[in-house]
CSV table of N, CA, C and O and ligand atoms in Angstrom, one decimal:
chain,number,residue,atom,x,y,z
S,163,UNK,N,-16.2,4.8,-13.5
S,163,UNK,CA,-14.8,4.8,-13.3
S,163,UNK,C,-14.5,4.3,-11.9
S,163,UNK,O,-13.7,3.4,-11.7
S,164,UNK,N,-15.2,4.9,-10.9
S,164,UNK,CA,-14.9,4.6,-9.5
S,164,UNK,C,-15.2,3.1,-9.3
S,164,UNK,O,-14.4,2.4,-8.6
S,165,UNK,N,-16.2,2.6,-9.9
S,165,UNK,CA,-16.6,1.2,-9.8
S,165,UNK,C,-15.4,0.2,-10.2
S,165,UNK,O,-15.3,-0.9,-9.7
S,166,UNK,N,-14.5,0.7,-11.1
S,166,UNK,CA,-13.5,-0.1,-11.6
S,166,UNK,C,-12.1,0.1,-11.0
S,166,UNK,O,-11.2,-0.7,-11.2
S,167,UNK,N,-11.9,1.2,-10.3
S,167,UNK,CA,-10.6,1.4,-9.8
S,167,UNK,C,-10.5,1.5,-8.2
S,167,UNK,O,-9.4,1.5,-7.7
S,168,UNK,N,-11.6,1.4,-7.6
S,168,UNK,CA,-11.6,1.5,-6.1
S,168,UNK,C,-12.1,0.2,-5.5
S,168,UNK,O,-13.0,-0.4,-6.0
S,169,UNK,N,-11.5,-0.2,-4.3
S,169,UNK,CA,-11.9,-1.3,-3.6
S,169,UNK,C,-13.1,-1.0,-2.7
S,169,UNK,O,-14.0,-1.8,-2.4
S,170,UNK,N,-13.1,0.2,-2.1
S,170,UNK,CA,-14.1,0.7,-1.2
S,170,UNK,C,-14.6,2.1,-1.6
S,170,UNK,O,-13.8,2.9,-2.1
S,171,UNK,N,-15.8,2.4,-1.3
S,171,UNK,CA,-16.4,3.7,-1.7
S,171,UNK,C,-17.1,4.3,-0.4
S,171,UNK,O,-17.8,3.5,0.3
S,172,UNK,N,-16.9,5.6,-0.2
S,172,UNK,CA,-17.7,6.3,0.8
S,172,UNK,C,-18.5,7.3,0.1
S,172,UNK,O,-18.1,8.0,-0.8
S,173,UNK,N,-19.8,7.4,0.6
S,173,UNK,CA,-20.7,8.4,0.0
S,173,UNK,C,-21.0,9.4,1.1
S,173,UNK,O,-21.4,9.0,2.2
S,174,UNK,N,-20.8,10.7,0.9
S,174,UNK,CA,-21.0,11.7,1.9
S,174,UNK,C,-22.3,12.6,1.5
S,174,UNK,O,-22.5,12.8,0.3
S,175,UNK,N,-23.0,13.0,2.5
S,175,UNK,CA,-24.1,14.0,2.2
S,175,UNK,C,-24.0,15.0,3.3
S,175,UNK,O,-24.0,14.7,4.5
S,176,UNK,N,-24.0,16.3,3.0
S,176,UNK,CA,-23.9,17.4,3.9
S,176,UNK,C,-22.9,17.2,5.0
S,176,UNK,O,-23.1,17.4,6.2
S,177,UNK,N,-21.7,16.8,4.5
S,177,UNK,CA,-20.5,16.7,5.4
S,177,UNK,C,-20.5,15.4,6.3
S,177,UNK,O,-19.6,15.3,7.2
S,178,UNK,N,-21.4,14.5,6.1
S,178,UNK,CA,-21.4,13.3,6.9
S,178,UNK,C,-21.4,12.1,6.0
S,178,UNK,O,-21.9,12.1,4.9
S,179,UNK,N,-20.9,11.0,6.6
S,179,UNK,CA,-20.9,9.7,5.9
S,179,UNK,C,-22.4,9.2,5.8
S,179,UNK,O,-23.0,9.1,6.8
S,180,UNK,N,-22.8,9.0,4.6
S,180,UNK,CA,-24.1,8.4,4.4
S,180,UNK,C,-24.0,6.9,4.3
S,180,UNK,O,-24.8,6.2,4.8
S,181,UNK,N,-23.0,6.5,3.6
S,181,UNK,CA,-22.8,5.0,3.4
S,181,UNK,C,-21.3,4.8,3.0
S,181,UNK,O,-20.6,5.6,2.4
S,182,UNK,N,-20.8,3.6,3.4
S,182,UNK,CA,-19.5,3.2,3.0
S,182,UNK,C,-19.5,1.7,2.9
S,182,UNK,O,-20.2,1.0,3.6
S,183,UNK,N,-18.7,1.2,2.0
S,183,UNK,CA,-18.6,-0.3,1.8
S,183,UNK,C,-17.8,-0.7,0.6
S,183,UNK,O,-17.3,0.2,-0.1
S,184,UNK,N,-17.7,-2.0,0.4
S,184,UNK,CA,-16.9,-2.5,-0.8
S,184,UNK,C,-17.6,-2.0,-2.0
S,184,UNK,O,-18.9,-2.0,-2.1
S,185,UNK,N,-16.8,-1.6,-3.0
S,185,UNK,CA,-17.4,-0.9,-4.2
S,185,UNK,C,-18.5,-1.8,-4.9
S,185,UNK,O,-19.6,-1.2,-5.1
S,186,UNK,N,-18.2,-3.0,-5.2
S,186,UNK,CA,-19.2,-3.8,-6.0
S,186,UNK,C,-20.5,-4.0,-5.1
S,186,UNK,O,-21.6,-4.0,-5.7
S,187,UNK,N,-20.3,-4.3,-3.8
S,187,UNK,CA,-21.5,-4.5,-3.0
S,187,UNK,C,-22.3,-3.2,-3.0
S,187,UNK,O,-23.6,-3.3,-3.1
S,188,UNK,N,-21.7,-2.1,-2.8
S,188,UNK,CA,-22.4,-0.8,-2.8
S,188,UNK,C,-23.1,-0.5,-4.1
S,188,UNK,O,-24.3,0.0,-4.1
S,189,UNK,N,-22.4,-0.8,-5.2
S,189,UNK,CA,-23.0,-0.5,-6.5
S,189,UNK,C,-24.2,-1.5,-6.8
S,189,UNK,O,-25.1,-1.1,-7.5
S,190,UNK,N,-24.1,-2.7,-6.3
S,190,UNK,CA,-25.1,-3.7,-6.6
S,190,UNK,C,-26.3,-3.5,-5.7
S,190,UNK,O,-27.4,-3.7,-6.1
S,191,UNK,N,-26.1,-3.2,-4.4
S,191,UNK,CA,-27.1,-3.1,-3.4
S,191,UNK,C,-26.9,-2.0,-2.5
S,191,UNK,O,-26.5,-2.2,-1.3
S,192,UNK,N,-27.1,-0.7,-2.9
S,192,UNK,CA,-26.9,0.4,-2.0
S,192,UNK,C,-27.9,0.3,-0.8
S,192,UNK,O,-29.0,-0.3,-1.0
S,193,UNK,N,-27.5,0.9,0.3
S,193,UNK,CA,-28.3,0.8,1.5
S,193,UNK,C,-28.8,2.2,2.0
S,193,UNK,O,-29.5,2.3,3.0
S,194,UNK,N,-28.4,3.2,1.2
S,194,UNK,CA,-28.8,4.6,1.6
S,194,UNK,C,-29.5,5.2,0.4
S,194,UNK,O,-29.0,5.1,-0.7
S,195,UNK,N,-30.7,5.8,0.6
S,195,UNK,CA,-31.4,6.4,-0.6
S,195,UNK,C,-30.6,7.4,-1.4
S,195,UNK,O,-30.8,7.6,-2.6
S,196,UNK,N,-29.6,8.1,-0.7
S,196,UNK,CA,-28.8,9.1,-1.5
S,196,UNK,C,-27.9,8.3,-2.4
S,196,UNK,O,-27.7,8.8,-3.6
S,197,UNK,N,-27.3,7.2,-2.0
S,197,UNK,CA,-26.5,6.4,-2.8
S,197,UNK,C,-27.3,5.9,-4.0
S,197,UNK,O,-26.9,5.9,-5.2
S,198,UNK,N,-28.5,5.5,-3.7
S,198,UNK,CA,-29.4,5.0,-4.8
S,198,UNK,C,-29.6,6.1,-5.9
S,198,UNK,O,-29.5,5.8,-7.1
S,199,UNK,N,-29.9,7.3,-5.4
S,199,UNK,CA,-30.1,8.4,-6.3
S,199,UNK,C,-28.8,8.7,-7.2
S,199,UNK,O,-28.9,8.9,-8.4
S,200,UNK,N,-27.7,8.7,-6.5
S,200,UNK,CA,-26.4,8.9,-7.3
S,200,UNK,C,-26.2,7.8,-8.3
S,200,UNK,O,-25.9,8.1,-9.5
S,201,UNK,N,-26.4,6.6,-7.9
S,201,UNK,CA,-26.2,5.5,-8.9
S,201,UNK,C,-27.2,5.5,-10.0
S,201,UNK,O,-26.9,5.0,-11.1
S,202,UNK,N,-28.4,6.1,-9.8
S,202,UNK,CA,-29.4,6.1,-10.9
S,202,UNK,C,-28.9,7.0,-12.0
S,202,UNK,O,-29.4,7.0,-13.1
S,203,UNK,N,-27.9,7.9,-11.8
S,203,UNK,CA,-27.3,8.8,-12.8
S,203,UNK,C,-26.2,8.1,-13.6
S,203,UNK,O,-25.7,8.7,-14.5
S,204,UNK,N,-25.7,6.9,-13.1
S,204,UNK,CA,-24.6,6.3,-13.8
S,204,UNK,C,-25.1,5.8,-15.2
S,204,UNK,O,-26.2,5.1,-15.3
S,205,UNK,N,-24.5,6.2,-16.3
S,205,UNK,CA,-24.9,5.8,-17.6
S,205,UNK,C,-24.8,4.3,-17.8
S,205,UNK,O,-23.9,3.7,-17.3
S,206,UNK,N,-25.8,3.8,-18.5
S,206,UNK,CA,-25.7,2.3,-18.8
S,206,UNK,C,-25.1,2.2,-20.2
S,206,UNK,O,-25.5,2.8,-21.2
S,207,UNK,N,-24.1,1.3,-20.3
S,207,UNK,CA,-23.4,1.2,-21.6
S,207,UNK,C,-24.3,0.6,-22.7
S,207,UNK,O,-24.1,0.9,-23.8
S,208,UNK,N,-25.3,-0.2,-22.3
S,208,UNK,CA,-26.2,-0.8,-23.3
S,208,UNK,C,-27.5,0.0,-23.2
S,208,UNK,O,-28.2,-0.2,-22.2
S,209,UNK,N,-27.8,0.8,-24.3
S,209,UNK,CA,-29.1,1.6,-24.2
S,209,UNK,C,-30.3,0.7,-24.0
S,209,UNK,O,-31.4,1.2,-23.6
S,210,UNK,N,-30.3,-0.5,-24.4
S,210,UNK,CA,-31.4,-1.4,-24.3
S,210,UNK,C,-31.8,-1.7,-22.8
S,210,UNK,O,-32.9,-2.1,-22.5
S,211,UNK,N,-30.8,-1.4,-21.9
S,211,UNK,CA,-31.0,-1.7,-20.5
S,211,UNK,C,-31.6,-0.5,-19.8
S,211,UNK,O,-31.9,-0.5,-18.7
S,212,UNK,N,-31.7,0.7,-20.5
S,212,UNK,CA,-32.2,1.9,-19.9
S,212,UNK,C,-33.7,1.7,-19.9
S,212,UNK,O,-34.4,1.2,-20.8
S,213,UNK,N,-34.3,2.1,-18.7
S,213,UNK,CA,-35.7,2.1,-18.6
S,213,UNK,C,-36.2,3.5,-18.2
S,213,UNK,O,-35.5,4.2,-17.5
S,214,UNK,N,-37.3,3.9,-18.8
S,214,UNK,CA,-37.9,5.2,-18.5
S,214,UNK,C,-38.2,5.3,-17.0
S,214,UNK,O,-38.7,4.4,-16.4
S,215,UNK,N,-37.8,6.4,-16.4
S,215,UNK,CA,-38.1,6.6,-15.0
S,215,UNK,C,-37.0,6.0,-14.1
S,215,UNK,O,-37.1,6.1,-12.9
S,216,UNK,N,-35.9,5.5,-14.7
S,216,UNK,CA,-34.8,4.9,-13.9
S,216,UNK,C,-34.1,6.0,-13.0
S,216,UNK,O,-33.7,5.8,-11.9
S,217,UNK,N,-34.0,7.2,-13.7
S,217,UNK,CA,-33.2,8.3,-13.0
S,217,UNK,C,-34.0,8.9,-11.9
S,217,UNK,O,-35.2,9.3,-12.1
S,218,UNK,N,-33.4,9.0,-10.7
S,218,UNK,CA,-34.1,9.6,-9.6
S,218,UNK,C,-33.7,11.0,-9.5
S,218,UNK,O,-32.5,11.3,-9.4
S,219,UNK,N,-34.6,11.9,-9.6
S,219,UNK,CA,-34.3,13.3,-9.6
S,219,UNK,C,-34.7,13.8,-8.2
S,219,UNK,O,-35.9,13.8,-7.8
S,220,UNK,N,-33.7,14.3,-7.4
S,220,UNK,CA,-33.9,14.7,-6.1
S,220,UNK,C,-34.6,16.1,-6.0
S,220,UNK,O,-34.1,17.0,-6.7
S,221,UNK,N,-35.6,16.3,-5.2
S,221,UNK,CA,-36.2,17.6,-5.1
S,221,UNK,C,-35.3,18.5,-4.2
S,221,UNK,O,-34.5,18.0,-3.4
S,222,UNK,N,-35.5,19.8,-4.4
S,222,UNK,CA,-34.8,20.8,-3.5
S,222,UNK,C,-33.3,20.9,-3.7
S,222,UNK,O,-32.8,20.5,-4.8
S,223,UNK,N,-32.7,21.5,-2.8
S,223,UNK,CA,-31.3,21.8,-2.8
S,223,UNK,C,-30.5,21.0,-1.8
S,223,UNK,O,-31.1,20.5,-0.8
S,224,UNK,N,-29.2,20.9,-2.0
S,224,UNK,CA,-28.3,20.2,-1.0
S,224,UNK,C,-28.4,21.0,0.3
S,224,UNK,O,-28.5,22.2,0.3
S,225,UNK,N,-28.5,20.2,1.4
S,225,UNK,CA,-28.6,20.8,2.7
S,225,UNK,C,-27.5,21.8,3.0
S,225,UNK,O,-26.4,21.6,2.6
S,226,UNK,N,-27.9,22.9,3.7
S,226,UNK,CA,-26.9,23.9,4.1
S,226,UNK,C,-26.3,23.4,5.4
S,226,UNK,O,-26.9,23.2,6.4
S,227,UNK,N,-24.9,23.1,5.4
S,227,UNK,CA,-24.3,22.5,6.5
S,227,UNK,C,-24.2,23.4,7.7
S,227,UNK,O,-24.0,23.0,8.8
S,228,UNK,N,-24.5,24.7,7.5
S,228,UNK,CA,-24.5,25.6,8.7
S,228,UNK,C,-25.9,25.7,9.3
S,228,UNK,O,-26.1,26.3,10.3
S,229,UNK,N,-26.9,25.0,8.6
S,229,UNK,CA,-28.2,25.1,9.1
S,229,UNK,C,-29.0,23.8,8.7
S,229,UNK,O,-29.9,23.8,7.9
S,230,UNK,N,-28.5,22.7,9.2
S,230,UNK,CA,-29.0,21.4,8.8
S,230,UNK,C,-30.4,21.2,9.3
S,230,UNK,O,-30.8,21.6,10.4
S,231,UNK,N,-31.2,20.4,8.5
S,231,UNK,CA,-32.6,20.1,9.0
S,231,UNK,C,-32.5,19.2,10.2
S,231,UNK,O,-31.5,18.6,10.4
S,232,UNK,N,-33.6,19.2,11.0
S,232,UNK,CA,-33.6,18.2,12.1
S,232,UNK,C,-33.6,16.8,11.6
S,232,UNK,O,-34.0,16.6,10.4
S,233,UNK,N,-33.3,15.9,12.5
S,233,UNK,CA,-33.3,14.5,12.1
S,233,UNK,C,-32.3,14.1,11.0
S,233,UNK,O,-31.2,14.6,11.1
S,234,UNK,N,-32.7,13.3,10.1
S,234,UNK,CA,-31.8,13.0,9.0
S,234,UNK,C,-31.6,14.2,8.0
S,234,UNK,O,-32.6,14.7,7.5
S,235,UNK,N,-30.4,14.6,7.8
S,235,UNK,CA,-30.2,15.8,7.0
S,235,UNK,C,-30.7,15.6,5.5
S,235,UNK,O,-31.0,16.6,4.8
S,236,UNK,N,-30.9,14.3,5.1
S,236,UNK,CA,-31.3,14.1,3.8
S,236,UNK,C,-32.9,14.1,3.7
S,236,UNK,O,-33.4,14.0,2.6
S,237,UNK,N,-33.6,14.1,4.8
S,237,UNK,CA,-35.0,13.9,4.7
S,237,UNK,C,-35.8,14.8,3.8
S,237,UNK,O,-36.8,14.3,3.2
S,238,UNK,N,-35.5,16.1,3.7
S,238,UNK,CA,-36.3,16.9,2.8
S,238,UNK,C,-36.2,16.5,1.3
S,238,UNK,O,-37.1,16.8,0.5
S,239,UNK,N,-35.2,15.7,1.0
S,239,UNK,CA,-35.1,15.2,-0.4
S,239,UNK,C,-35.3,13.7,-0.6
S,239,UNK,O,-35.2,13.2,-1.7
S,240,UNK,N,-35.6,13.0,0.5
S,240,UNK,CA,-35.7,11.6,0.4
S,240,UNK,C,-37.1,11.1,0.1
S,240,UNK,O,-38.1,11.5,0.8
S,241,UNK,N,-37.3,10.3,-0.9
S,241,UNK,CA,-38.6,9.7,-1.2
S,241,UNK,C,-39.1,8.7,-0.2
S,241,UNK,O,-40.3,8.4,-0.3
S,242,UNK,N,-38.3,8.3,0.7
S,242,UNK,CA,-38.7,7.3,1.7
S,242,UNK,C,-38.9,7.9,3.1
S,242,UNK,O,-39.1,7.2,4.1
S,243,UNK,N,-38.7,9.2,3.3
S,243,UNK,CA,-38.7,9.8,4.6
S,243,UNK,C,-40.0,9.6,5.4
S,243,UNK,O,-41.1,9.6,4.8
S,244,UNK,N,-39.9,9.4,6.7
S,244,UNK,CA,-41.1,9.3,7.6
S,244,UNK,C,-40.9,10.3,8.7
S,244,UNK,O,-39.9,11.0,8.8
S,245,UNK,N,-41.9,10.2,9.6
S,245,UNK,CA,-41.8,11.1,10.8
S,245,UNK,C,-40.5,10.8,11.6
S,245,UNK,O,-39.9,11.8,12.2
S,246,UNK,N,-40.1,9.6,11.7
S,246,UNK,CA,-38.9,9.2,12.4
S,246,UNK,C,-37.7,9.9,11.8
S,246,UNK,O,-36.9,10.4,12.5
S,247,UNK,N,-37.6,9.9,10.5
S,247,UNK,CA,-36.5,10.6,9.8
S,247,UNK,C,-36.5,12.1,10.1
S,247,UNK,O,-35.4,12.7,10.2
S,248,UNK,N,-37.6,12.7,10.2
S,248,UNK,CA,-37.7,14.1,10.5
S,248,UNK,C,-37.3,14.5,11.9
S,248,UNK,O,-36.9,15.6,12.2
S,249,UNK,N,-37.4,13.5,12.8
S,249,UNK,CA,-37.2,13.7,14.2
S,249,UNK,C,-35.8,13.3,14.7
S,249,UNK,O,-35.2,13.9,15.6
S,250,UNK,N,-35.3,12.2,14.2
S,250,UNK,CA,-34.0,11.6,14.7
S,250,UNK,C,-33.0,11.4,13.7
S,250,UNK,O,-33.3,10.9,12.6
S,251,UNK,N,-31.8,11.8,14.0
S,251,UNK,CA,-30.7,11.6,13.1
S,251,UNK,C,-30.2,10.1,13.1
S,251,UNK,O,-29.9,9.6,14.2
S,252,UNK,N,-30.2,9.4,12.0
S,252,UNK,CA,-29.8,8.0,12.0
S,252,UNK,C,-28.3,7.9,12.2
S,252,UNK,O,-27.5,8.5,11.5
S,253,UNK,N,-27.9,7.0,13.1
S,253,UNK,CA,-26.4,6.7,13.2
S,253,UNK,C,-25.9,5.9,12.1
S,253,UNK,O,-26.7,5.1,11.4
S,254,UNK,N,-24.6,6.0,11.8
S,254,UNK,CA,-24.0,5.1,10.8
S,254,UNK,C,-23.9,3.7,11.5
S,254,UNK,O,-23.3,3.6,12.6
S,255,UNK,N,-24.5,2.7,10.9
S,255,UNK,CA,-24.4,1.3,11.5
S,255,UNK,C,-24.0,0.3,10.5
S,255,UNK,O,-24.3,0.4,9.3
S,256,UNK,N,-23.4,-0.8,11.0
S,256,UNK,CA,-22.9,-1.9,10.2
S,256,UNK,C,-24.1,-2.7,9.7
S,256,UNK,O,-25.0,-3.0,10.5
S,257,UNK,N,-24.0,-3.1,8.4
S,257,UNK,CA,-25.1,-4.0,7.9
S,257,UNK,C,-24.5,-5.3,7.3
S,257,UNK,O,-25.2,-6.0,6.6
S,258,UNK,N,-23.3,-5.6,7.7
S,258,UNK,CA,-22.7,-6.8,7.3
S,258,UNK,C,-21.9,-6.6,5.9
S,258,UNK,O,-22.1,-5.6,5.3
S,259,UNK,N,-21.0,-7.6,5.6
S,259,UNK,CA,-20.2,-7.6,4.4
S,259,UNK,C,-19.4,-6.3,4.3
S,259,UNK,O,-19.2,-5.8,3.1
S,260,UNK,N,-19.1,-5.7,5.4
S,260,UNK,CA,-18.3,-4.4,5.3
S,260,UNK,C,-19.0,-3.2,4.9
S,260,UNK,O,-18.4,-2.1,4.7
S,261,UNK,N,-20.3,-3.3,4.8
S,261,UNK,CA,-21.2,-2.2,4.4
S,261,UNK,C,-21.8,-1.5,5.6
S,261,UNK,O,-22.4,-2.2,6.5
S,262,UNK,N,-21.8,-0.2,5.7
S,262,UNK,CA,-22.5,0.6,6.7
S,262,UNK,C,-23.2,1.7,6.1
S,262,UNK,O,-22.8,2.3,5.1
S,263,UNK,N,-24.4,2.1,6.7
S,263,UNK,CA,-25.2,3.2,6.2
S,263,UNK,C,-25.8,3.9,7.4
S,263,UNK,O,-26.1,3.3,8.4
S,264,UNK,N,-26.0,5.2,7.1
S,264,UNK,CA,-26.7,6.1,8.1
S,264,UNK,C,-28.1,6.3,7.6
S,264,UNK,O,-28.4,7.4,7.1
S,265,UNK,N,-29.0,5.3,7.8
S,265,UNK,CA,-30.4,5.4,7.4
S,265,UNK,C,-31.2,4.5,8.4
S,265,UNK,O,-30.8,3.4,8.6
S,266,UNK,N,-32.3,5.1,8.9
S,266,UNK,CA,-33.2,4.3,9.8
S,266,UNK,C,-33.7,3.0,9.1
S,266,UNK,O,-34.0,2.1,9.8
S,267,UNK,N,-33.8,3.0,7.8
S,267,UNK,CA,-34.5,1.9,7.1
S,267,UNK,C,-33.5,1.2,6.2
S,267,UNK,O,-33.9,0.5,5.3
S,268,UNK,N,-32.2,1.3,6.5
S,268,UNK,CA,-31.2,0.7,5.6
S,268,UNK,C,-31.4,-0.8,5.5
S,268,UNK,O,-31.1,-1.4,4.4
S,269,UNK,N,-31.9,-1.5,6.5
S,269,UNK,CA,-32.1,-3.0,6.3
S,269,UNK,C,-33.5,-3.4,5.9
S,269,UNK,O,-33.8,-4.5,5.8
S,270,UNK,N,-34.3,-2.4,5.6
S,270,UNK,CA,-35.7,-2.7,5.1
S,270,UNK,C,-35.9,-2.3,3.7
S,270,UNK,O,-36.7,-2.9,3.0
S,271,UNK,N,-35.3,-1.2,3.3
S,271,UNK,CA,-35.6,-0.7,1.9
S,271,UNK,C,-34.9,-1.6,0.9
S,271,UNK,O,-33.8,-2.1,1.1
S,272,UNK,N,-35.5,-1.8,-0.3
S,272,UNK,CA,-34.9,-2.5,-1.4
S,272,UNK,C,-34.6,-1.5,-2.4
S,272,UNK,O,-35.4,-1.1,-3.2
S,273,UNK,N,-33.3,-1.1,-2.4
S,273,UNK,CA,-32.9,0.0,-3.3
S,273,UNK,C,-32.2,-0.5,-4.5
S,273,UNK,O,-31.6,-1.6,-4.5
S,274,UNK,N,-32.3,0.2,-5.6
S,274,UNK,CA,-31.7,-0.2,-6.9
S,274,UNK,C,-30.3,0.2,-7.0
S,274,UNK,O,-29.9,1.3,-6.7
S,275,UNK,N,-29.5,-0.8,-7.5
S,275,UNK,CA,-28.1,-0.5,-7.8
S,275,UNK,C,-28.0,-0.2,-9.3
S,275,UNK,O,-29.0,0.1,-9.9
S,276,UNK,N,-26.7,-0.3,-9.8
S,276,UNK,CA,-26.5,0.1,-11.2
S,276,UNK,C,-26.9,-1.0,-12.1
S,276,UNK,O,-27.2,-0.7,-13.3
S,277,UNK,N,-26.8,-2.3,-11.7
S,277,UNK,CA,-27.1,-3.4,-12.6
S,277,UNK,C,-26.0,-3.5,-13.6
S,277,UNK,O,-26.1,-4.2,-14.6
S,278,UNK,N,-24.8,-2.8,-13.4
S,278,UNK,CA,-23.7,-2.9,-14.2
S,278,UNK,C,-22.6,-3.7,-13.5
S,278,UNK,O,-22.1,-3.3,-12.5
S,279,UNK,N,-22.2,-4.9,-14.1
S,279,UNK,CA,-21.1,-5.7,-13.4
S,279,UNK,C,-19.8,-5.0,-13.5
S,279,UNK,O,-19.5,-4.2,-14.3
G,442,SF4,S1,-33.2,8.0,7.5
G,442,SF4,FE1,-35.1,8.4,6.4
G,442,SF4,S2,-34.8,10.4,5.3
G,442,SF4,FE2,-32.8,9.6,5.9
G,442,SF4,S3,-32.1,8.5,4.2
G,442,SF4,FE3,-33.1,7.0,5.5
G,442,SF4,S4,-35.3,6.9,4.8
G,442,SF4,FE4,-34.3,8.7,3.9
């Protein structure tokens, strides 16, 4: 629904912006692992396009905003987390085309979008 009625989308995690950008750009090529996980739950209208293992199931619980983990608040649940993520909070930074993400590896990870036009 959001994909079809909004021009821009913002994704929040633990009270902070994780990613923001033009809707179709963000759905096609997310730059934050939390966005990728959320998009993996979007139902595909054509069941033939479903692939086993597409859905990303995040471990653990949503971060407690009164007691956030050190570094990136998403790191305990992130499949791409490194020592840098556990030590330093990533700033929200521009990645071009109006898209910004708060991830140390936003310009290096190849994350999956919905694949739904
Ligand atoms: S900074 Fe690290 S832990 Fe945070 S979203 Fe990016 S890869 Fe994951």
